Short mmCIF file of C-alpha atoms and ligand atoms in Angstrom, two decimals:
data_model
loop_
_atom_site.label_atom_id
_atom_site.label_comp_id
_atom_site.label_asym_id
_atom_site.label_seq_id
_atom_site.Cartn_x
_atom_site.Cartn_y
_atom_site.Cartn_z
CA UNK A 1 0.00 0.00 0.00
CA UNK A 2 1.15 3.74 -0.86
CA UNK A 3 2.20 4.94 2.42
CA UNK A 4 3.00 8.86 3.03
CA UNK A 5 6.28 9.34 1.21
CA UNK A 6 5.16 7.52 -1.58
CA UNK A 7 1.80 9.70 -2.28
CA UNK A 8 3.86 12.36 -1.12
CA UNK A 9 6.30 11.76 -4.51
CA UNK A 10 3.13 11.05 -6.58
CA UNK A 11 1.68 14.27 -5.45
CA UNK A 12 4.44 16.14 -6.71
CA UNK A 13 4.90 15.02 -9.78
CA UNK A 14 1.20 15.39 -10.45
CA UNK A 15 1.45 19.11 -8.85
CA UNK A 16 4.25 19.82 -11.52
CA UNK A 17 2.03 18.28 -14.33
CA UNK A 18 -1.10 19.37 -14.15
CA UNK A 19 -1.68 22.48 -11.89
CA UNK A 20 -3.67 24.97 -13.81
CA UNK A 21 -4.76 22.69 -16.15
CA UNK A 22 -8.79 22.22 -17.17
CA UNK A 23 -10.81 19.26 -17.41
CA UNK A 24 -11.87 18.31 -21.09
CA UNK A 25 -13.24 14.80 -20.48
CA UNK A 26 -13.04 12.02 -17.88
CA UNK A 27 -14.29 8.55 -18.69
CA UNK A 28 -15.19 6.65 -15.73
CA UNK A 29 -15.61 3.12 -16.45
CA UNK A 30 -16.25 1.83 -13.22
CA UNK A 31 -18.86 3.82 -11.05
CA UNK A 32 -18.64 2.18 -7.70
CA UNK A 33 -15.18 3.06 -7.73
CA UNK A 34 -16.37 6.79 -7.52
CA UNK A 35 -17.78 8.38 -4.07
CA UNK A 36 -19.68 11.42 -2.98
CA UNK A 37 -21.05 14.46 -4.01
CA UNK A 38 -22.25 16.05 -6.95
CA UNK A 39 -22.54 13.22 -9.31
CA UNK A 40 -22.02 12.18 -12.07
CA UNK A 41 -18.11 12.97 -11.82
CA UNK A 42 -18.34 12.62 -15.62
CA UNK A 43 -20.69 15.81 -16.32
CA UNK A 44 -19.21 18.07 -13.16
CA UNK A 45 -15.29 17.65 -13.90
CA UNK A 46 -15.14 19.48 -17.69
CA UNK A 47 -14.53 22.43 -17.38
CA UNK A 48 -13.12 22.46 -13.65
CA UNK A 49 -9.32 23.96 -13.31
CA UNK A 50 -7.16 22.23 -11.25
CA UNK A 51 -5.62 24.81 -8.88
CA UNK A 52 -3.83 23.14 -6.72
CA UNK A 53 -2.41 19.08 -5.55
CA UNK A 54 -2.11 18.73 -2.03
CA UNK A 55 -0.87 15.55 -0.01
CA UNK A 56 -3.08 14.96 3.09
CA UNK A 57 -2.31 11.30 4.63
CA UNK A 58 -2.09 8.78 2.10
CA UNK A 59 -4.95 11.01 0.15
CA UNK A 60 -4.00 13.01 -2.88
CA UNK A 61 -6.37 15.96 -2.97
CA UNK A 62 -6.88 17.99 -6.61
CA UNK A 63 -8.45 21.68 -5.28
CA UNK A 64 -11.08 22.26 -8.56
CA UNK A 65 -13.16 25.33 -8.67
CA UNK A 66 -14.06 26.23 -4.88
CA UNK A 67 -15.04 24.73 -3.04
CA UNK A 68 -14.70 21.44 -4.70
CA UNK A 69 -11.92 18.89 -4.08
CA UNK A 70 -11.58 15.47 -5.56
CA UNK A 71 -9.43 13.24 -3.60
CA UNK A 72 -8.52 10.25 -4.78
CA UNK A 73 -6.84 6.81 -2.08
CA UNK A 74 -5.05 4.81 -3.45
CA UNK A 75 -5.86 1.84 -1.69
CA UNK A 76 -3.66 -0.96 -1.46
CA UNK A 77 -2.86 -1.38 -5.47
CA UNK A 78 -4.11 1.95 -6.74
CA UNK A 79 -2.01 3.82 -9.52
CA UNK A 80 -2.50 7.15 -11.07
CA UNK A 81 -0.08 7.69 -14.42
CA UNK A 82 0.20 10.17 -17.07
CA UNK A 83 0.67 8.49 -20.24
CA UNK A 84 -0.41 9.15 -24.11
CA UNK A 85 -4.15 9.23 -24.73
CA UNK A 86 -3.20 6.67 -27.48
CA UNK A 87 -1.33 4.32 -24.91
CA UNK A 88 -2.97 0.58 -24.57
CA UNK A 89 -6.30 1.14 -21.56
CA UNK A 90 -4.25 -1.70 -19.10
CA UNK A 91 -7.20 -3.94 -17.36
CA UNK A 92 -8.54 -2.18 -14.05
CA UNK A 93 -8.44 1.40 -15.11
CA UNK A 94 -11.13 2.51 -13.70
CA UNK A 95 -11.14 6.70 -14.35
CA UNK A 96 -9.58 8.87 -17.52
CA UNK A 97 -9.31 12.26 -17.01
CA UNK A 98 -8.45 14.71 -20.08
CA UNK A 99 -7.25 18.00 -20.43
CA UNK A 100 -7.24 21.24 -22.20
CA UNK A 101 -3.91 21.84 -24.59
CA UNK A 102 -2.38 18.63 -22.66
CA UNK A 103 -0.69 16.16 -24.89
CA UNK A 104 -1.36 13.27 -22.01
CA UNK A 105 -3.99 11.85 -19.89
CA UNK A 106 -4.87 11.20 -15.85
CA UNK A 107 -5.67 7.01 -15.62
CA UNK A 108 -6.76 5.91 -12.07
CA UNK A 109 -6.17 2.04 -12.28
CA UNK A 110 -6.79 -0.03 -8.99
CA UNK A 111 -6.95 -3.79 -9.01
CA UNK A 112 -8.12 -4.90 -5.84
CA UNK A 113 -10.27 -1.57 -5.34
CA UNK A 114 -9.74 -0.68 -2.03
CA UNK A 115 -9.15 2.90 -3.51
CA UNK A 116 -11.43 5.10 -4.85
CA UNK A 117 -12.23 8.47 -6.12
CA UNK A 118 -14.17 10.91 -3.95
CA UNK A 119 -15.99 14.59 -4.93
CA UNK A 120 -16.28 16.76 -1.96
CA UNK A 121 -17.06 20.17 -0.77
CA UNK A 122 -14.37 21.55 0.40
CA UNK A 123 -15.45 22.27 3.55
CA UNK A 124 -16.25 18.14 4.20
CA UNK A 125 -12.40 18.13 4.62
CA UNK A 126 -11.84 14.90 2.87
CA UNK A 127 -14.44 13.22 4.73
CA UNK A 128 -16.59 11.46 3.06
CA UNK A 129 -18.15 7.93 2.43
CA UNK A 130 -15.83 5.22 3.52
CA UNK A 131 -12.98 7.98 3.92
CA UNK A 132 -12.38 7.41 7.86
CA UNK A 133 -11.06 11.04 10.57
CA UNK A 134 -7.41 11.31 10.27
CA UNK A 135 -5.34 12.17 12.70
CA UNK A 136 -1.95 14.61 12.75
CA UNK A 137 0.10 14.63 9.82
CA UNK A 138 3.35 13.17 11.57
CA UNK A 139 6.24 15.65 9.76
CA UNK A 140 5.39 18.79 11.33
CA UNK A 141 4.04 16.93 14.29
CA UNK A 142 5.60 17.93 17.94
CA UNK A 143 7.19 15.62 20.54
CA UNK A 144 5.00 16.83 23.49
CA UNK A 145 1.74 16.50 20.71
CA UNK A 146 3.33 12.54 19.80
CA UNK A 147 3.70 11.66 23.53
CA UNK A 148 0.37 13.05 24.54
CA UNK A 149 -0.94 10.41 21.84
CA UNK A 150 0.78 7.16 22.86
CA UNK A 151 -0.56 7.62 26.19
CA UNK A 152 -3.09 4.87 25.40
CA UNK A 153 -3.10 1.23 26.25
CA UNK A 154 -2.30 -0.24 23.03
CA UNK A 155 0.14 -2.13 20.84
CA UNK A 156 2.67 0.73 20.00
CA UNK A 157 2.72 -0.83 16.49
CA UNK A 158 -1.23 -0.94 16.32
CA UNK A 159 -1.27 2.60 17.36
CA UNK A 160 0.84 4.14 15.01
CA UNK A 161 -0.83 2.15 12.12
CA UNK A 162 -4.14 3.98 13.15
CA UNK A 163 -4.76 6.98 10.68
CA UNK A 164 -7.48 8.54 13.14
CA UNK A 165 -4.47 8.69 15.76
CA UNK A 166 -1.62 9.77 13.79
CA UNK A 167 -1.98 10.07 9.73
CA UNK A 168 0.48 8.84 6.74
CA UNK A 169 2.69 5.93 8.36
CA UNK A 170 2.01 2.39 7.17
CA UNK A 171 3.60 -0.75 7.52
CA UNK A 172 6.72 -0.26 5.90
CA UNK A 173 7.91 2.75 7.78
CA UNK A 174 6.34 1.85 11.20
CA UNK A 175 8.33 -0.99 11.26
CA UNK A 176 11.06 0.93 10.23
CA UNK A 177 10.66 3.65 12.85
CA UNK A 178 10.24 0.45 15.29
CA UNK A 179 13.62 -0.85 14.28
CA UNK A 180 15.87 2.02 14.76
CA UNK A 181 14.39 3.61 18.10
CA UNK A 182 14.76 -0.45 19.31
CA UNK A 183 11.32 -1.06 20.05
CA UNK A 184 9.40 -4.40 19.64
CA UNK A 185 6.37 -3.29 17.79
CA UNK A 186 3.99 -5.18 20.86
CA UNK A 187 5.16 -2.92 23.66
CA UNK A 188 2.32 -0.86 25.16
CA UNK A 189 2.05 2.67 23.79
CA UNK A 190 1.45 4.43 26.82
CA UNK A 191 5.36 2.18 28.20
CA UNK A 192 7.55 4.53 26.51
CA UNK A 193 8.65 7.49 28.40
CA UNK A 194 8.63 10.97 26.81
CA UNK A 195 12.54 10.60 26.16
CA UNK A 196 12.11 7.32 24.05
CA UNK A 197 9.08 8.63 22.36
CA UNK A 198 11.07 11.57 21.34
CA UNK A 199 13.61 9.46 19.64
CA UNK A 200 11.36 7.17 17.99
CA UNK A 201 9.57 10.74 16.65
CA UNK A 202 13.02 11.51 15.01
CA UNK A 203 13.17 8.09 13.79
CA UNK A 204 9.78 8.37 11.64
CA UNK A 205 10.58 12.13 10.34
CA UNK A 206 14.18 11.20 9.30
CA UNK A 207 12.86 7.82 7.76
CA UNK A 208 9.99 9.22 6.15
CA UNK A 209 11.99 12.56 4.66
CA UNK A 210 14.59 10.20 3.42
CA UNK A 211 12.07 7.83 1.99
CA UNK A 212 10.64 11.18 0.06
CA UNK A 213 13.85 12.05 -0.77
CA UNK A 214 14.15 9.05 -2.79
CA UNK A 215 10.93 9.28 -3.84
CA UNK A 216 8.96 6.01 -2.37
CA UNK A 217 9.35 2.26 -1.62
CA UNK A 218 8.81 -0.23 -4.31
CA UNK A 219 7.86 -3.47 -3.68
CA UNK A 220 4.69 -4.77 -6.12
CA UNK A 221 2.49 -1.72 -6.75
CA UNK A 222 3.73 1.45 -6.05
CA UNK A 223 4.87 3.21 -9.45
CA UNK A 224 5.59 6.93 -9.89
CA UNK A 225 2.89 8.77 -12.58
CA UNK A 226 5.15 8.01 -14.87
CA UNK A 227 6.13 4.84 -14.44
CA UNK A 228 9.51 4.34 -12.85
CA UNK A 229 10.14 2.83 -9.07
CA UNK A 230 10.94 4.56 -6.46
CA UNK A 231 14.31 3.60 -4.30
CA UNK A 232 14.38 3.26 -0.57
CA UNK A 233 13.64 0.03 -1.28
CA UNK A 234 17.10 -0.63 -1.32
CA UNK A 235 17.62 1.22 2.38
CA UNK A 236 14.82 -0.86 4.03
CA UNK A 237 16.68 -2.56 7.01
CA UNK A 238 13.85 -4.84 8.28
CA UNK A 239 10.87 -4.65 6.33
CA UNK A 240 10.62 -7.44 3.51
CA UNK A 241 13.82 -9.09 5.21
CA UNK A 242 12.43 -12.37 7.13
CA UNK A 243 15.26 -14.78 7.33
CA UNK A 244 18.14 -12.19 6.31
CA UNK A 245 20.56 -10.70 8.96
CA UNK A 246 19.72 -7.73 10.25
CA UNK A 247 21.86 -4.67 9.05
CA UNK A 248 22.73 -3.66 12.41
CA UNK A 249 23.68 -6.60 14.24
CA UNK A 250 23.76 -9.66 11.88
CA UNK A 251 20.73 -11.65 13.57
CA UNK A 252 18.38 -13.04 11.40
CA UNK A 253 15.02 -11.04 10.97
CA UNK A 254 11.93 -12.59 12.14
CA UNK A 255 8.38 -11.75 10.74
CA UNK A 256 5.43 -11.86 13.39
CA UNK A 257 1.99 -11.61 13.25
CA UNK A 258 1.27 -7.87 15.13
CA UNK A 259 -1.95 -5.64 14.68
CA UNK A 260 -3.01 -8.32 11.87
CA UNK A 261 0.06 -7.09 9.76
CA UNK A 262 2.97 -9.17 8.69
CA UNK A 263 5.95 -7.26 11.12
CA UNK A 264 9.63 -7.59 10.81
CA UNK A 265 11.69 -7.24 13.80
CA UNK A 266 15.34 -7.57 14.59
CA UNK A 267 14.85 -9.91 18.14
CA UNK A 268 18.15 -8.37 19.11
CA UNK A 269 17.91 -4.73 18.39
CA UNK A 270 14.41 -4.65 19.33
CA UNK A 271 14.11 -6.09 22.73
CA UNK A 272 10.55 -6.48 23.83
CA UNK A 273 10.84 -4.56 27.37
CA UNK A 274 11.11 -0.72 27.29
CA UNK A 275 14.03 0.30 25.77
CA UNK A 276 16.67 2.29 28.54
CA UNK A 277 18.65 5.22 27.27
ZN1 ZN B 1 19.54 -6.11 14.75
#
């Protein structure tokens, strides 16, 4: 699934691509793909500028004529490209979206369709029909703010993966965070004192701003709009790594069962008791 640096990179490239541009056509060819309010998304988008591309979570918002925003998820396998109006319609595309003077096209193509499309007032603030509250945006989030929010009784890992609590991280770059601040992701959240929490804070901005930096994490999926990979990939030290030695300390990665999520932990660097400092 996209997590935050990788909608982050798709967001800009899309920002670069097609702010100011108008809507000429959009084909949808899947309607229960497509949420909210007014319908039909095929008669309201021509016409509509696209002022601005904003990242919010793992939701790529498109600001059209006020106060309209479409904001598409992603999902777990959804992929937006630009590509040639003449270029072969691949299976599961559900959405085309045309533009004025624009050589290319907008496909939203989602296999499994846990993604979708949503139009929304601005003011619902990208609320809508099976779009659940999000919590803070983690980047510009503060320690006191992040400690104030683990003080729950709940799996750290299960906490961080829940978007009404704190918004963007998935599985990837929780257990990432998890790994370097040397926490087992089945401590309780509410364990960690504000000195620990601090760190593992650091650990998700720095992880996250470096996974932006080189733009994403590919594994199945995720492509940018224009089809390449991303790369931390390559910089992942736990996740995808069951049964290979841990880039820290050599011991072999395991990969337990935690908050329903497959979770890769180093059983030496990431001691189940609170870690001391
Ligand atoms: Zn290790």
């Amino acid at each position: 699934m996209p997590e935050l640096p990788e909608v982050e990179t798709i967001v800009r490239a899309l920002s670069a691509s097609l702010t100011g541009l108008t809507v000429s056509k959009v084909v949808v060819h899947r309607k229960d793909v497509i949420h909210g309010y007014p319908a039909p998304l095929s008669k309201f988008l021509p016409r509509q500028t696209i002022s601005r591309i904003y990242r919010r979570a793992k939701r790529i918002v498109m600001v059209l004529d006020e106060p309209t925003e479409l904001v598409i998820h992603l999902g777990m396998t959804g992929r937006l490209d630009v590509v040639s109006p003449k270029s072969v319609i691949e299976k599961h595309t559900h959405l085309r979206m045309a533009f004025v003077d624009y050589d290319c096209e907008l496909r939203f193509r989602d296999p499994r369709r846990f993604g979708g499309v949503w139009l929304l007032p601005a003011v619902d603030k990208h609320l809508g029909p099976r779009l659940g509250k999000l919590g803070p945006e983690p980047l510009p989030l503060k320690p006191t703010d992040f400690f104030d929010l683990l003080q729950r009784n709940r799996q750290i890992k299960a906490l961080l993966l829940d978007q009404s609590a704190i918004a963007g991280i998935g599985n990837i770059y929780c257990d990432e965070a998890l790994h370097a601040a040397g926490i087992h992701p089945t401590i309780k959240s509410d364990s960690l004192d504000k000195k620990i929490a601090g760190q593992l804070l650091r650990h998700i901005k720095r992880i996250l701003n470096k996974a932006i930096e080189l733009r994403g994490s590919t594994l199945s999926d995720y492509r940018r709009p224009d089809g390449s990979s991303g790369g931390y990939q390559h910089q992942h030290k736990v996740y995808d790594r069951e049964d290979r030695p841990c880039r820290n300390c050599g011991t072999m990665i395991e990969r337990l069962q935690v908050a329903g999520r497959s979770s890769f932990v180093c059983p030496n660097c990431q001691n189940k008791s609170v870690p001391k400092v």
